[in-house]
Amino acid sequence: MILYKHSVVSDGEKCTGCTHCLRHCPTEAIRIRGGKAVIDSARCIDCSECIRVCPHKAKSADFDALAELDFANDYIIALPDPTLYGQFPQLRDVDALPGALLSVGFSDVYEVAKAAELHTEYTRLYLQQPTVARPVLSSNCPVIVRLISLRFPLLRDRLLPLAPPMELAAKFARERALFAHPDLDPARVKTAFISPCPARVSWVKNTPEGKVQDIDYVLSVRELFFRLRPLLTGTEDRPSEVGKIGLGWAASHGEASALMNDCYLAADGIENVTRVLDNIETGSMPDLEFVELRACHAGCVGGLLNVENPYIARVRLNTLRRLLPVSRNRLPREAYGTAQVPQELLTMWPMDFSTADVLAGDRKSRLEMMAKINRIAATLPGRDCGGCGAPNCRAFAQDVARGEAKASDCVVFMKERLERLLTGEGSGIGAQGTGESDDGI
Amino acid sequence: MPVWGARMSEPVRFLWQVDGDDFSSAGEASVLAKRSLRELGFDAELIRRVAVAMYEGEINMVIHAHGGEAEMLVDEDAVRVILRDVGPGIPDVELAMQAGYSTATDSVRALGFGAGMGLPNMKRFADELVVDSRVGEGTTIEMTFR
């Protein structure tokens, strides 16, 4: 198994070993070891919850900076995420944004919202195939793709096998540039995706070998916001190529409602998404055609690299959308006859689909391990205090069973033993069925 | 001194309480069962069968019996699910096994439950189904999946 590369980084200096991130991690990927939070790469899904809740700003996201781009020598195409349009109070018209991006120094702009409209068309074609298992799950949010791959393996085959709009945008942008300027050196044509979240940064980092790397840089909406703000007025407009549908992708319901098919569901927030996936897996969900899932509340406008409050951004986007046509992008005419998505647009998941299992080996050894975990868990206080460095007692029992923690790390248990020692009942040590726990004192 | 090491003569046992007055929490046990079975490396199809049958059983316990408990026993070859309640019991088990037969109240049906498919679905998804029900005492359902 290849470890997934992440964009969430820890600053050991700032980390105090408090338990905020520990408790909020939806996949229990964090442990406190040696007084510092440590993230297990195999389990992290890049949801950025830990960055949001850290009171010491010890966690951050790693992405490229504008200063790294060589505007003088490269032909760099900006790929702005639809959320970017919702960040500016003074943006009255979508046409001002591509113009401002050109004056930052980009040679061209290919709006991801434009690719999103084409993506919507392809999804409609895909849903026309009667053999496809329903409901089809959106694969646009990288956090959700990873959550499904790790926690809901039974639903993997439901993921829409189409590359997300940012990848389509990069591919189409490159093709358009080379078609318009045949004299360009293909190696000098670069794309820079402007991302609303760290998860998309990670997605690009994990492009599998053998696949053409279409996205060269991942910038943050945040950095571009400050560069673009003074340029939105007084710069020459460059007509935007997006409609209501494309911009709608920035917020929850945008992708699903664009399919013009009322048998859909849209859920946002990891805890809501998890509940929906559990229900789909047990079959306790009405018949649905399509399910849109987003890790961030309110959808991509809730991404960590945005500037504006997600709910304000959503209102602004709706205001901008009001004057736009429904969609400005259609597929080539011949595409509509086939009900098929072209092979080269199918996604190659940037990860292998192995689950981050707690248990390993054949069924017999897994059962033995599970029995052991259950026995250890039965001896623990069940307070889920996090003092041991694991998010809850069950996770701690797993760590002990796997030899990654010692029973004596349990603070509550140790306190009781200490009290017994101090009151002269020292002989009671280890009498609670925790025979392996006499280490540590 | 007790040792945590392996003793595999007994199946691994899980026990969950099913809350009797809450439709929205019905299904929690089947979700946890599903997760454990996946960790234990059972194949997808078996997990799906257990989860669906157990969900039906949980809903039945909520509708008819004010909840109860769900136990799961897992060994190398089989998964056994035992659902126990102290509800009103099933007067005619054969009738209850017929698809579409239901004694659920209108208020339950208004919520989208009570289609009379609970026991028939459990029978369909389990390899073995044993219903032990006494009127006025309660019902125990044991399902085996291989």
PDB file of C-alpha atoms in Angstrom, chain A residues 358 368-384 388 390 392-402 406-407 410 412-413 432-437, chain B residues 3-4 7 12-16 36 39:
ATOM      1  CA  VAL A 358      -7.283  -1.791  12.722  1.00  0.00           C
ATOM      2  CA  GLU A 368      -8.397 -13.133  18.214  1.00  0.00           C
ATOM      3  CA  MET A 369      -7.363  -9.507  18.036  1.00  0.00           C
ATOM      4  CA  MET A 370     -10.969  -8.313  18.261  1.00  0.00           C
ATOM      5  CA  ALA A 371     -11.550 -10.519  21.315  1.00  0.00           C
ATOM      6  CA  LYS A 372      -8.447  -9.074  22.890  1.00  0.00           C
ATOM      7  CA  ILE A 373      -9.575  -5.499  22.163  1.00  0.00           C
ATOM      8  CA  ASN A 374     -12.993  -6.258  23.660  1.00  0.00           C
ATOM      9  CA  ARG A 375     -11.406  -7.663  26.809  1.00  0.00           C
ATOM     10  CA  ILE A 376      -9.130  -4.661  27.224  1.00  0.00           C
ATOM     11  CA  ALA A 377     -11.979  -2.232  26.526  1.00  0.00           C
ATOM     12  CA  ALA A 378     -14.061  -3.897  29.248  1.00  0.00           C
ATOM     13  CA  THR A 379     -11.412  -2.969  31.841  1.00  0.00           C
ATOM     14  CA  LEU A 380     -11.211   0.697  30.833  1.00  0.00           C
ATOM     15  CA  PRO A 381     -13.175   3.479  32.572  1.00  0.00           C
ATOM     16  CA  GLY A 382     -15.155   4.455  29.455  1.00  0.00           C
ATOM     17  CA  ARG A 383     -14.797   8.187  30.062  1.00  0.00           C
ATOM     18  CA  ASP A 384     -13.203   8.870  26.671  1.00  0.00           C
ATOM     19  CA  CYS A 388      -3.943   8.624  27.305  1.00  0.00           C
ATOM     20  CA  ALA A 390      -6.117   8.201  22.109  1.00  0.00           C
ATOM     21  CA  ASN A 392     -11.568   7.376  23.224  1.00  0.00           C
ATOM     22  CA  CYS A 393     -11.309   4.234  25.353  1.00  0.00           C
ATOM     23  CA  ARG A 394     -12.132   1.908  22.444  1.00  0.00           C
ATOM     24  CA  ALA A 395      -9.357   3.398  20.301  1.00  0.00           C
ATOM     25  CA  PHE A 396      -7.011   3.129  23.271  1.00  0.00           C
ATOM     26  CA  ALA A 397      -7.896  -0.556  23.672  1.00  0.00           C
ATOM     27  CA  GLN A 398      -6.982  -1.058  20.014  1.00  0.00           C
ATOM     28  CA  ASP A 399      -3.675   0.734  20.509  1.00  0.00           C
ATOM     29  CA  VAL A 400      -2.865  -1.414  23.560  1.00  0.00           C
ATOM     30  CA  ALA A 401      -3.830  -4.614  21.755  1.00  0.00           C
ATOM     31  CA  ARG A 402      -1.547  -3.675  18.872  1.00  0.00           C
ATOM     32  CA  LYS A 406       0.605   0.664  27.387  1.00  0.00           C
ATOM     33  CA  ALA A 407      -2.354   0.139  29.707  1.00  0.00           C
ATOM     34  CA  CYS A 410      -4.684   5.332  31.058  1.00  0.00           C
ATOM     35  CA  VAL A 412      -7.952   7.330  35.213  1.00  0.00           C
ATOM     36  CA  PHE A 413      -6.718   3.810  35.818  1.00  0.00           C
ATOM     37  CA  GLN A 432      -8.789  -5.927  37.524  1.00  0.00           C
ATOM     38  CA  GLY A 433      -7.859  -8.323  34.814  1.00  0.00           C
ATOM     39  CA  THR A 434      -5.128  -6.123  33.411  1.00  0.00           C
ATOM     40  CA  GLY A 435      -2.260  -8.459  33.936  1.00  0.00           C
ATOM     41  CA  GLU A 436      -0.056  -6.944  31.253  1.00  0.00           C
ATOM     42  CA  SER A 437      -0.285  -3.501  32.720  1.00  0.00           C
TER      43      SER A 437
ATOM     44  CA  VAL B   3      -3.830 -12.703  30.382  1.00  0.00           C
ATOM     45  CA  TRP B   4      -5.182 -10.869  27.347  1.00  0.00           C
ATOM     46  CA  ARG B   7      -8.393 -17.987  23.611  1.00  0.00           C
ATOM     47  CA  VAL B  12     -16.363 -12.978  19.840  1.00  0.00           C
ATOM     48  CA  ARG B  13     -19.436 -11.418  21.399  1.00  0.00           C
ATOM     49  CA  PHE B  14     -20.980  -7.986  20.845  1.00  0.00           C
ATOM     50  CA  LEU B  15     -23.997  -6.612  22.670  1.00  0.00           C
ATOM     51  CA  TRP B  16     -26.040  -3.492  21.862  1.00  0.00           C
ATOM     52  CA  SER B  36     -17.009  -4.781  13.192  1.00  0.00           C
ATOM     53  CA  GLU B  39     -12.790  -5.039  10.355  1.00  0.00           C
TER      54      GLU B  39
END
